[in-house]
XYZ file of C-alpha atoms in Angstrom:
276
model
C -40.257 -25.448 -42.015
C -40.550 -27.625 -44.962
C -38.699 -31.181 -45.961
C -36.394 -32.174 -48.338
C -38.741 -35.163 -49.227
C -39.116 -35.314 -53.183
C -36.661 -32.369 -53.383
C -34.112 -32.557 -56.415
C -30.776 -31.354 -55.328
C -27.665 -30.909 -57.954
C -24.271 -30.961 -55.564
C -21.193 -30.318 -57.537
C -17.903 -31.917 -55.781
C -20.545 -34.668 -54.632
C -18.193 -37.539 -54.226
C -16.587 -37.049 -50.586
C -16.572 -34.762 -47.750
C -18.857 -31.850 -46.996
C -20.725 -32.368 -50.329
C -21.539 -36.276 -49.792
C -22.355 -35.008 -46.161
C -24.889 -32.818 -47.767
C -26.373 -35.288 -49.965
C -26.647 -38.015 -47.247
C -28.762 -35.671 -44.883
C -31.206 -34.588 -47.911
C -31.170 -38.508 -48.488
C -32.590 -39.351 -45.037
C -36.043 -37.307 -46.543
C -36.086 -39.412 -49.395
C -34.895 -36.378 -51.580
C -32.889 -36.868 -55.139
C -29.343 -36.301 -55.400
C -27.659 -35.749 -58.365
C -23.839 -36.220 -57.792
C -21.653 -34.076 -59.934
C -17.750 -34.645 -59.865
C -14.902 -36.168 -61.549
C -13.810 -38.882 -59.020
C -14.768 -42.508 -60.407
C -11.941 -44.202 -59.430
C -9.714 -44.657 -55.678
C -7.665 -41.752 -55.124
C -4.209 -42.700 -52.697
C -5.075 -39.689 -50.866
C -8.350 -38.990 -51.225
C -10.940 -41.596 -49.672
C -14.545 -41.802 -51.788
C -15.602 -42.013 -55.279
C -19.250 -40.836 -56.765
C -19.871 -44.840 -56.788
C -19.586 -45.002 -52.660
C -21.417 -41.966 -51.914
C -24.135 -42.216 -54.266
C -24.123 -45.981 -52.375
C -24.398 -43.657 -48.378
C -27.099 -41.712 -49.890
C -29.347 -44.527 -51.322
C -28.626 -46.380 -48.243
C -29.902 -42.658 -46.181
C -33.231 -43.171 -47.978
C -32.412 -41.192 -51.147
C -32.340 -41.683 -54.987
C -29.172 -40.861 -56.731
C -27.886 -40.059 -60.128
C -24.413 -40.371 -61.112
C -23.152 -37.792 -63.384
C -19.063 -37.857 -63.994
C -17.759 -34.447 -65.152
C -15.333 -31.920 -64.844
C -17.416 -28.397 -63.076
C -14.928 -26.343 -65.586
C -16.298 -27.863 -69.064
C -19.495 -26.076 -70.338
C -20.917 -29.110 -72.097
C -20.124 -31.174 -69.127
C -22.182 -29.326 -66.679
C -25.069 -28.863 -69.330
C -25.369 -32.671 -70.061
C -25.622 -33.350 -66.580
C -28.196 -30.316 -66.095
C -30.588 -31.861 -68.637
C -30.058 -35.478 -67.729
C -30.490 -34.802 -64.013
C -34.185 -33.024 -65.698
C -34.962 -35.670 -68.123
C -34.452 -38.240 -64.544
C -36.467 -36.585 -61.960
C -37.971 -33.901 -64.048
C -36.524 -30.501 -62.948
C -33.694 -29.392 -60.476
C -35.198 -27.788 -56.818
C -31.452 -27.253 -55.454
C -28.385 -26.460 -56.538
C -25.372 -27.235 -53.948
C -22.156 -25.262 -55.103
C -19.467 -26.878 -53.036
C -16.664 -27.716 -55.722
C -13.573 -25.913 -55.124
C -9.895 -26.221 -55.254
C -7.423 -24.328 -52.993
C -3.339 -23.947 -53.345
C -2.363 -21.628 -50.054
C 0.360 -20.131 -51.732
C 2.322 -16.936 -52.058
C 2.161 -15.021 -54.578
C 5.337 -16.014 -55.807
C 5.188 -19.715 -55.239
C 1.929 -19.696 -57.347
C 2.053 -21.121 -60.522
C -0.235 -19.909 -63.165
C -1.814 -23.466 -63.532
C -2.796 -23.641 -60.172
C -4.193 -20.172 -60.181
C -6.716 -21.042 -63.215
C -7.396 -24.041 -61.995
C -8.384 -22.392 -58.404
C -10.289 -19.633 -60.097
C -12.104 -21.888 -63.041
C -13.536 -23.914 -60.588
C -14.283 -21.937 -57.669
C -15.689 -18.861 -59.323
C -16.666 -20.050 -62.821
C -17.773 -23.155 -62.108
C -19.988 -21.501 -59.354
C -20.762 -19.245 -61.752
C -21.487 -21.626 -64.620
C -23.260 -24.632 -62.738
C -25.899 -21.426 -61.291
C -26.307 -20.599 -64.609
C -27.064 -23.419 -66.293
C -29.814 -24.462 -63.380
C -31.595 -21.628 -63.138
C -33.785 -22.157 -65.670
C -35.321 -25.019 -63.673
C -34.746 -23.345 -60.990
C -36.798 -20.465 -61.763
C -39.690 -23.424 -62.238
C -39.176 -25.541 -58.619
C -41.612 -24.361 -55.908
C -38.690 -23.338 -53.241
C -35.604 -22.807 -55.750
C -32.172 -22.893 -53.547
C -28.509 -22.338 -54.646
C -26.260 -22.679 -51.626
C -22.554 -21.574 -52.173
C -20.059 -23.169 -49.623
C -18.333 -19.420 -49.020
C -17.210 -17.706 -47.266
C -18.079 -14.071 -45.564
C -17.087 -11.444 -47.623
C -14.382 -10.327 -44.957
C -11.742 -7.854 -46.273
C -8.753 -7.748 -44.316
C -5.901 -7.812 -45.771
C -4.423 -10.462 -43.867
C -6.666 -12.792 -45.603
C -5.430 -11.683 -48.971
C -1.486 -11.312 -47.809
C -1.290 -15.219 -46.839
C -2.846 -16.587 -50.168
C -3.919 -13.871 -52.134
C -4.841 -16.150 -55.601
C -6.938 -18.744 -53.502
C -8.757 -15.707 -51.382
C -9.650 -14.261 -54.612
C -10.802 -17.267 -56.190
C -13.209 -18.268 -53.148
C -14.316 -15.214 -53.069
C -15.412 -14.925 -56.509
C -17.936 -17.416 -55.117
C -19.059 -15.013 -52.245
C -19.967 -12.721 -54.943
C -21.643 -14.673 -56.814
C -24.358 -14.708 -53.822
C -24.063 -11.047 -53.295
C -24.822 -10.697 -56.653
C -27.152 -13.286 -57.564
C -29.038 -12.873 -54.098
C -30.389 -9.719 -55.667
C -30.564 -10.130 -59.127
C -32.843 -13.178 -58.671
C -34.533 -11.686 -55.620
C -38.207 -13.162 -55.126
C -37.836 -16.025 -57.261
C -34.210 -18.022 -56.298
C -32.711 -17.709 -52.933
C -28.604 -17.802 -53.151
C -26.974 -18.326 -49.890
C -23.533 -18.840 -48.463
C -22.615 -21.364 -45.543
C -18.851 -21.325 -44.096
C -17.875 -23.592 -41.358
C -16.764 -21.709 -37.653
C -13.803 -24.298 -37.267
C -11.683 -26.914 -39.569
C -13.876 -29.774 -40.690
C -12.710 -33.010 -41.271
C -11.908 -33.152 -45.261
C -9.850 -34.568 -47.158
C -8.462 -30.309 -47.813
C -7.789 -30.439 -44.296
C -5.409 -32.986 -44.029
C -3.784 -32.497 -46.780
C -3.081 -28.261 -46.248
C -3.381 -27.839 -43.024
C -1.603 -29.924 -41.086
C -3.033 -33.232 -41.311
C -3.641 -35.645 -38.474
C -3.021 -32.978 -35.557
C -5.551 -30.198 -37.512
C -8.152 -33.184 -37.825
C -8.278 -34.093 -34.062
C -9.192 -29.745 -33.667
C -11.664 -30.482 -36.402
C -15.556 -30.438 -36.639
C -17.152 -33.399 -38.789
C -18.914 -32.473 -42.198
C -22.010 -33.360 -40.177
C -22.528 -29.836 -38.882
C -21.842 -28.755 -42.620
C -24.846 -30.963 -43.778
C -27.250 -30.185 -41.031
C -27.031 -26.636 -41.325
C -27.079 -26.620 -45.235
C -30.668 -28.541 -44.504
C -31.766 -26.021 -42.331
C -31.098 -23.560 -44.849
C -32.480 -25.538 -47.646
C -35.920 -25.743 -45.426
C -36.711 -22.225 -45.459
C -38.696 -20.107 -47.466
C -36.819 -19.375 -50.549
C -38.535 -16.279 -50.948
C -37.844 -15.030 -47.249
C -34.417 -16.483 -47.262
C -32.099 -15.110 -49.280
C -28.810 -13.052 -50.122
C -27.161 -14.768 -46.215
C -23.605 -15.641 -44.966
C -24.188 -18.097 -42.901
C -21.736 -19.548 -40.320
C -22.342 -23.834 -39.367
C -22.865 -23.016 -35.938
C -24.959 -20.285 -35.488
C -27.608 -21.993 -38.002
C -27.813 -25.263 -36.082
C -28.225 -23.458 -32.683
C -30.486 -21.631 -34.010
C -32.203 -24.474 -35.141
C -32.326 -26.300 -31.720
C -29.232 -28.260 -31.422
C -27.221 -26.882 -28.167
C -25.067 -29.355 -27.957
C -21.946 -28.918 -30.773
C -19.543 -31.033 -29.371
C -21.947 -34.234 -31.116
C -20.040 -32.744 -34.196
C -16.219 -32.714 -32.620
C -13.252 -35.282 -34.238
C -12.403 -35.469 -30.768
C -15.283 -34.115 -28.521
C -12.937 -33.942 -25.211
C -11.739 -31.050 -26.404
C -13.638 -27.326 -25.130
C -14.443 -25.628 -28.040
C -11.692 -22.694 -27.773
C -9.451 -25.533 -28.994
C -11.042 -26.061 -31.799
C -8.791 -24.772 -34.966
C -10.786 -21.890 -36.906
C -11.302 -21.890 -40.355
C -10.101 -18.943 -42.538
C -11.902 -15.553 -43.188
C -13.757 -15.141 -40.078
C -12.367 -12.307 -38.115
């Protein structure tokens, strides 16, 4: 297993939660993180900017480089592309963790909230793969890592929120289909957390305060992407991976380091969607 030490990694939706989790871990190898997103300013709602966690991941050991943009403007996601390449001269990782979600009927979805789920879960995925893999194709371990989920198809999943099922989706199949269409040169992976993490989506969809005390932290998030991001890319590739399986697997027995509250066992734990 390799490091993340000199590593380039592009995270999209870098600014809080399970992305800046990501970042900070590849920080603490000294790795570069170029931080993609749209927040520069206090939200009410929404703790972090791309100023504060750039600040968490140079203080982890990292360099950073800011990039403000929206994931569902072409030219945005190119200039930062070739500006995070003309700054630390090619991209080694791309982190895919952008995403919107609206859990909504079908009836009580409004059309705007539909594109805007599916234009930056599934085409920004879509677009910010494409635009790296060019220098992708050139990095010695190439990565992309799509926070997905399973491709699980029961229909309860699509009866409760059908536009935001198909919209994260769209980002599960961008790993089925890029694991193989790139196979032997850039591995494309999914990670999904077991339970609820602690985000900012949490609290505000799924029942706030009460959800977050049954939550995991983005910790487990960011330790298993890095165990992912270690492997082979050429041995690792075209996976659904769940948080908890990959950090057992990779030693750590004891989850409950990751709890919001760790009294509780872990059958009280809320689960996340689309795991069956």
């Amino acid at each position: 297993m390799s490091t993340l030490s000199g590593k380039t990694l592009f995270i999209t939706g870098a600014s809080r939660g399970i992305g800046k989790a990501i970042g900070v871990r590849a920080a603490r190898d000294g790795a570069n993180i170029v931080l993609f997103a749209k927040t520069t300013t206090p939200h009410p709602k929404l703790p972090g900017t791309l100023y504060t966690a750039a600040e968490a991941m140079q203080a982890a050991g990292g360099k950073t480089l800011i990039c403000v943009g929206d994931i569902r403007e072409e030219d945005q996601v190119q200039a930062a592309v070739d500006k995070a390449v003309d700054t630390f001269g090619g991209i080694d990782i791309l982190v895919n963790n952008a995403s919107a979600i609206s859990l909504t009927s079908t009836e009580t979805t409004d059309m705007k909230r539909f594109d805007l789920m599916h234009q930056i879960n599934t085409r920004g995925t879509f677009l910010a793969s494409q635009r790296c893999l060019p220098h992708l194709k050139k990095a010695a371990n190439p990565h992309v890592l799509n926070l997905a989920p399973p491709l699980h198809f029961g229909a309860h999943w699509f009866a409760r929120h059908c536009a935001y099922t198909m919209a994260k989706y769209g980002m599960s199949l961008c790993v089925y289909g890029m694991a193989e269409e790139y196979r032997g040169k850039v591995a494309f992976n999914a990670l999904w957390p077991r339970t609820a993490i602690d985000t900012a989506a949490v609290q505000n969809h799924l029942g706030g305060a009460q959800s977050i005390q049954a939550a995991r932290t983005p910790d487990i998030m960011a330790d298993a992407a890095y165990h992912i991001l270690c492997q082979d890319a050429r041995q690792c590739s075209g996976n659904f991976f769940i948080d908890d399986e990959v950090v057992q697997q990779a030693g750590i027995t004891d989850l409950s380091q990751y709890q919001v509250d760790p009294s509780l066992k872990p059958e009280q734990l809320l689960p996340d969607f689309f795991l069956d």
